[in-house]
């Protein structure tokens, strides 16, 4: 019997629409909603909506602090995803990028052993590293290209709570596409803005 490949679609907010964060009181976990963002495409897709947690990391200390496996919600804010954490910040510091983390607890829609699960991220700007239940399952670079990660059978919890953590690094170099450039006076060049976060469906 062939395995059912189910896509978990994680909602991503348009770059200009960002809800004001609130200090997280709880870390909710719920099964994905039985709805999709597109009428056409594979069956068995779900949208992981509802509240996410976000933590900004301007000093880039999250990896050293093992934020990918921590249980505490201290320092995390509740946000809606899609989310661009610098949507209202037009400073040069914002343009040249930083690091932020997203976290979501969820239960699988089905605990059936013959069901495999795939996460599809439509856009994360710029570099994404993804952990499931504290273990890294993949990474990707490129703001405008979607990517998919299979949830390993030995890591995913069926009938229990799973934790997805995404580290987003929006810092760019002149060799990235689009590049991060500035003139001799330090002024940003280019006709685009470096919005940072989970910007579209995953």
mmCIF file of C-alpha atoms in Angstrom:
data_model
loop_
_atom_site.group_PDB
_atom_site.id
_atom_site.type_symbol
_atom_site.label_atom_id
_atom_site.label_comp_id
_atom_site.label_asym_id
_atom_site.label_seq_id
_atom_site.Cartn_x
_atom_site.Cartn_y
_atom_site.Cartn_z
ATOM 1 C CA UNK A 1 0.000 0.000 0.000
ATOM 2 C CA UNK A 2 1.481 3.281 -1.035
ATOM 3 C CA UNK A 3 2.040 5.824 1.668
ATOM 4 C CA UNK A 4 -0.054 8.936 1.801
ATOM 5 C CA UNK A 5 2.127 12.029 1.540
ATOM 6 C CA UNK A 6 0.391 14.807 3.391
ATOM 7 C CA UNK A 7 1.555 18.378 3.124
ATOM 8 C CA UNK A 8 1.408 20.605 6.172
ATOM 9 C CA UNK A 9 0.865 24.132 4.929
ATOM 10 C CA UNK A 10 2.051 26.717 7.400
ATOM 11 C CA UNK A 11 0.392 30.092 6.867
ATOM 12 C CA UNK A 12 2.716 33.012 6.218
ATOM 13 C CA UNK A 13 1.661 36.623 6.580
ATOM 14 C CA UNK A 14 2.120 39.154 3.785
ATOM 15 C CA UNK A 15 5.172 41.238 4.594
ATOM 16 C CA UNK A 16 3.239 44.377 5.403
ATOM 17 C CA UNK A 17 0.648 42.751 7.686
ATOM 18 C CA UNK A 18 2.083 42.069 11.121
ATOM 19 C CA UNK A 19 0.110 41.780 14.331
ATOM 20 C CA UNK A 20 1.641 43.380 17.402
ATOM 21 C CA UNK A 21 3.338 40.659 19.482
ATOM 22 C CA UNK A 22 2.214 39.837 22.996
ATOM 23 C CA UNK A 23 4.278 38.136 25.681
ATOM 24 C CA UNK A 24 3.582 34.404 25.462
ATOM 25 C CA UNK A 25 1.673 32.990 28.416
ATOM 26 C CA UNK A 26 1.229 29.465 27.073
ATOM 27 C CA UNK A 27 2.601 27.373 24.238
ATOM 28 C CA UNK A 28 -0.571 25.980 22.618
ATOM 29 C CA UNK A 29 -0.649 22.790 20.581
ATOM 30 C CA UNK A 30 -3.421 21.888 18.165
ATOM 31 C CA UNK A 31 -3.966 19.708 15.130
ATOM 32 C CA UNK A 32 -3.651 21.514 11.766
ATOM 33 C CA UNK A 33 -6.862 22.886 10.262
ATOM 34 C CA UNK A 34 -8.523 20.801 7.556
ATOM 35 C CA UNK A 35 -8.271 23.547 4.942
ATOM 36 C CA UNK A 36 -5.854 24.605 2.216
ATOM 37 C CA UNK A 37 -4.674 27.802 0.576
ATOM 38 C CA UNK A 38 -4.997 26.479 -2.988
ATOM 39 C CA UNK A 39 -7.905 24.730 -4.708
ATOM 40 C CA UNK A 40 -5.651 22.644 -6.951
ATOM 41 C CA UNK A 41 -2.829 20.336 -5.925
ATOM 42 C CA UNK A 42 -2.258 17.194 -3.856
ATOM 43 C CA UNK A 43 -4.900 15.990 -1.434
ATOM 44 C CA UNK A 44 -4.236 15.515 2.269
ATOM 45 C CA UNK A 45 -3.007 19.068 2.869
ATOM 46 C CA UNK A 46 -3.517 21.001 6.095
ATOM 47 C CA UNK A 47 -2.913 24.525 7.326
ATOM 48 C CA UNK A 48 -1.082 24.945 10.615
ATOM 49 C CA UNK A 49 -2.614 28.222 11.706
ATOM 50 C CA UNK A 50 -3.304 29.734 15.093
ATOM 51 C CA UNK A 51 -0.716 31.289 17.416
ATOM 52 C CA UNK A 52 3.009 30.788 16.937
ATOM 53 C CA UNK A 53 5.856 31.895 19.180
ATOM 54 C CA UNK A 54 8.615 34.221 17.950
ATOM 55 C CA UNK A 55 11.868 35.321 19.538
ATOM 56 C CA UNK A 56 14.222 37.875 18.015
ATOM 57 C CA UNK A 57 17.948 37.143 18.250
ATOM 58 C CA UNK A 58 19.884 40.313 17.259
ATOM 59 C CA UNK A 59 23.018 39.117 19.103
ATOM 60 C CA UNK A 60 22.844 35.689 17.420
ATOM 61 C CA UNK A 61 23.044 33.748 20.690
ATOM 62 C CA UNK A 62 20.141 31.361 20.098
ATOM 63 C CA UNK A 63 22.216 28.452 18.820
ATOM 64 C CA UNK A 64 24.594 28.713 21.771
ATOM 65 C CA UNK A 65 21.592 28.861 24.095
ATOM 66 C CA UNK A 66 19.985 25.873 22.320
ATOM 67 C CA UNK A 67 16.703 27.680 21.699
ATOM 68 C CA UNK A 68 15.809 24.896 19.264
ATOM 69 C CA UNK A 69 15.307 22.459 22.135
ATOM 70 C CA UNK A 70 14.280 24.654 25.071
ATOM 71 C CA UNK A 71 10.876 24.183 26.709
ATOM 72 C CA UNK A 72 10.487 27.593 28.369
ATOM 73 C CA UNK A 73 8.384 30.313 26.721
ATOM 74 C CA UNK A 74 10.250 33.103 28.536
ATOM 75 C CA UNK A 75 11.418 35.666 25.990
ATOM 76 C CA UNK A 76 9.068 34.398 23.268
ATOM 77 C CA UNK A 77 6.188 36.518 21.917
ATOM 78 C CA UNK A 78 2.900 35.257 20.504
ATOM 79 C CA UNK A 79 2.467 36.203 16.825
ATOM 80 C CA UNK A 80 0.457 35.233 13.779
ATOM 81 C CA UNK A 81 2.275 33.505 10.933
ATOM 82 C CA UNK A 82 2.855 34.635 8.150
ATOM 83 C CA UNK A 83 5.042 37.227 9.843
ATOM 84 C CA UNK A 84 7.715 39.781 8.927
ATOM 85 C CA UNK A 85 9.331 40.993 12.121
ATOM 86 C CA UNK A 86 10.747 44.174 10.525
ATOM 87 C CA UNK A 87 7.710 45.196 8.458
ATOM 88 C CA UNK A 88 7.439 48.577 10.183
ATOM 89 C CA UNK A 89 11.193 49.228 10.562
ATOM 90 C CA UNK A 90 12.778 51.105 7.636
ATOM 91 C CA UNK A 91 16.190 51.584 9.266
ATOM 92 C CA UNK A 92 19.479 50.463 7.722
ATOM 93 C CA UNK A 93 19.867 47.936 10.539
ATOM 94 C CA UNK A 94 16.552 46.399 9.498
ATOM 95 C CA UNK A 95 17.535 46.345 5.829
ATOM 96 C CA UNK A 96 20.839 44.565 6.415
ATOM 97 C CA UNK A 97 19.157 41.803 8.384
ATOM 98 C CA UNK A 98 19.192 39.938 11.665
ATOM 99 C CA UNK A 99 18.184 36.592 13.186
ATOM 100 C CA UNK A 100 14.806 35.516 14.521
ATOM 101 C CA UNK A 101 13.222 32.261 15.689
ATOM 102 C CA UNK A 102 9.724 30.800 15.284
ATOM 103 C CA UNK A 103 8.203 27.947 17.248
ATOM 104 C CA UNK A 104 4.950 26.004 16.946
ATOM 105 C CA UNK A 105 3.657 23.013 18.889
ATOM 106 C CA UNK A 106 1.219 20.835 16.954
ATOM 107 C CA UNK A 107 -0.406 17.420 16.787
ATOM 108 C CA UNK A 108 -0.644 15.423 13.570
ATOM 109 C CA UNK A 109 -4.130 15.300 12.018
ATOM 110 C CA UNK A 110 -3.785 11.513 11.867
ATOM 111 C CA UNK A 111 -1.708 9.108 13.943
ATOM 112 C CA UNK A 112 -1.897 6.372 11.282
ATOM 113 C CA UNK A 113 1.440 4.574 10.977
ATOM 114 C CA UNK A 114 1.242 4.377 7.158
ATOM 115 C CA UNK A 115 1.023 8.165 6.736
ATOM 116 C CA UNK A 116 4.152 10.183 5.949
ATOM 117 C CA UNK A 117 4.286 13.932 6.515
ATOM 118 C CA UNK A 118 6.047 16.691 4.573
ATOM 119 C CA UNK A 119 6.473 20.345 5.519
ATOM 120 C CA UNK A 120 6.364 22.758 2.576
ATOM 121 C CA UNK A 121 7.627 26.298 3.145
ATOM 122 C CA UNK A 122 6.596 28.682 0.359
ATOM 123 C CA UNK A 123 8.940 31.484 1.446
ATOM 124 C CA UNK A 124 11.328 32.119 4.319
ATOM 125 C CA UNK A 125 13.692 35.082 4.054
ATOM 126 C CA UNK A 126 16.569 34.414 3.826
ATOM 127 C CA UNK A 127 18.227 31.341 5.349
ATOM 128 C CA UNK A 128 16.082 28.848 7.266
ATOM 129 C CA UNK A 129 17.145 26.054 9.619
ATOM 130 C CA UNK A 130 14.403 23.723 10.845
ATOM 131 C CA UNK A 131 14.223 21.422 13.875
ATOM 132 C CA UNK A 132 11.573 18.870 14.819
ATOM 133 C CA UNK A 133 11.420 17.890 18.481
ATOM 134 C CA UNK A 134 14.925 19.246 19.066
ATOM 135 C CA UNK A 135 16.607 17.530 16.086
ATOM 136 C CA UNK A 136 17.631 19.365 12.917
ATOM 137 C CA UNK A 137 15.744 18.065 9.873
ATOM 138 C CA UNK A 138 16.999 20.448 7.183
ATOM 139 C CA UNK A 139 17.924 23.929 6.000
ATOM 140 C CA UNK A 140 17.455 26.166 2.972
ATOM 141 C CA UNK A 141 18.743 29.439 1.518
ATOM 142 C CA UNK A 142 16.789 31.656 -0.865
ATOM 143 C CA UNK A 143 13.877 33.961 -0.156
ATOM 144 C CA UNK A 144 11.717 33.304 -3.200
ATOM 145 C CA UNK A 145 12.032 29.538 -3.687
ATOM 146 C CA UNK A 146 9.762 27.109 -1.810
ATOM 147 C CA UNK A 147 11.260 24.057 -0.147
ATOM 148 C CA UNK A 148 10.000 20.850 1.448
ATOM 149 C CA UNK A 149 11.230 18.773 4.386
ATOM 150 C CA UNK A 150 10.019 15.281 5.221
ATOM 151 C CA UNK A 151 9.311 14.655 8.903
ATOM 152 C CA UNK A 152 11.467 11.613 9.793
ATOM 153 C CA UNK A 153 9.533 8.630 11.126
ATOM 154 C CA UNK A 154 11.925 8.218 14.026
ATOM 155 C CA UNK A 155 11.342 11.816 15.170
ATOM 156 C CA UNK A 156 7.670 12.550 14.575
ATOM 157 C CA UNK A 157 5.314 11.792 17.462
ATOM 158 C CA UNK A 158 2.006 10.219 16.462
ATOM 159 C CA UNK A 159 -0.843 11.015 18.817
ATOM 160 C CA UNK A 160 1.329 13.381 20.877
ATOM 161 C CA UNK A 161 2.629 16.958 20.719
ATOM 162 C CA UNK A 162 5.405 17.806 18.241
ATOM 163 C CA UNK A 163 7.524 20.957 18.324
ATOM 164 C CA UNK A 164 8.632 22.720 15.146
ATOM 165 C CA UNK A 165 11.361 25.379 15.468
ATOM 166 C CA UNK A 166 12.569 27.565 12.588
ATOM 167 C CA UNK A 167 15.634 29.805 12.801
ATOM 168 C CA UNK A 168 15.523 32.600 10.204
ATOM 169 C CA UNK A 169 18.653 34.559 9.253
ATOM 170 C CA UNK A 170 17.894 37.540 7.000
ATOM 171 C CA UNK A 171 21.488 38.793 6.797
ATOM 172 C CA UNK A 172 22.823 38.842 3.237
ATOM 173 C CA UNK A 173 26.085 39.353 1.390
ATOM 174 C CA UNK A 174 26.832 40.841 -2.010
ATOM 175 C CA UNK A 175 26.929 37.276 -3.384
ATOM 176 C CA UNK A 176 23.354 36.437 -2.346
ATOM 177 C CA UNK A 177 20.322 36.871 -4.598
ATOM 178 C CA UNK A 178 19.109 39.521 -4.312
ATOM 179 C CA UNK A 179 22.361 40.925 -2.903
ATOM 180 C CA UNK A 180 22.822 43.212 0.069
ATOM 181 C CA UNK A 181 24.673 46.257 -1.220
ATOM 182 C CA UNK A 182 25.443 49.773 -0.009
ATOM 183 C CA UNK A 183 27.169 52.774 -1.531
ATOM 184 C CA UNK A 184 30.325 54.518 -0.271
ATOM 185 C CA UNK A 185 28.259 56.451 2.285
ATOM 186 C CA UNK A 186 26.669 53.271 3.652
ATOM 187 C CA UNK A 187 23.288 53.893 2.023
ATOM 188 C CA UNK A 188 21.341 50.788 0.974
ATOM 189 C CA UNK A 189 21.151 50.103 -2.768
ATOM 190 C CA UNK A 190 18.480 48.200 -4.689
ATOM 191 C CA UNK A 191 14.767 48.465 -5.385
ATOM 192 C CA UNK A 192 13.533 45.979 -2.783
ATOM 193 C CA UNK A 193 13.253 45.707 1.007
ATOM 194 C CA UNK A 194 14.744 42.916 3.092
ATOM 195 C CA UNK A 195 11.627 41.710 4.940
ATOM 196 C CA UNK A 196 12.597 39.063 7.488
ATOM 197 C CA UNK A 197 10.658 36.045 8.722
ATOM 198 C CA UNK A 198 8.244 33.377 7.506
ATOM 199 C CA UNK A 199 6.652 35.398 4.721
ATOM 200 C CA UNK A 200 4.389 32.876 2.966
ATOM 201 C CA UNK A 201 2.882 29.409 3.325
ATOM 202 C CA UNK A 202 5.220 26.640 4.398
#
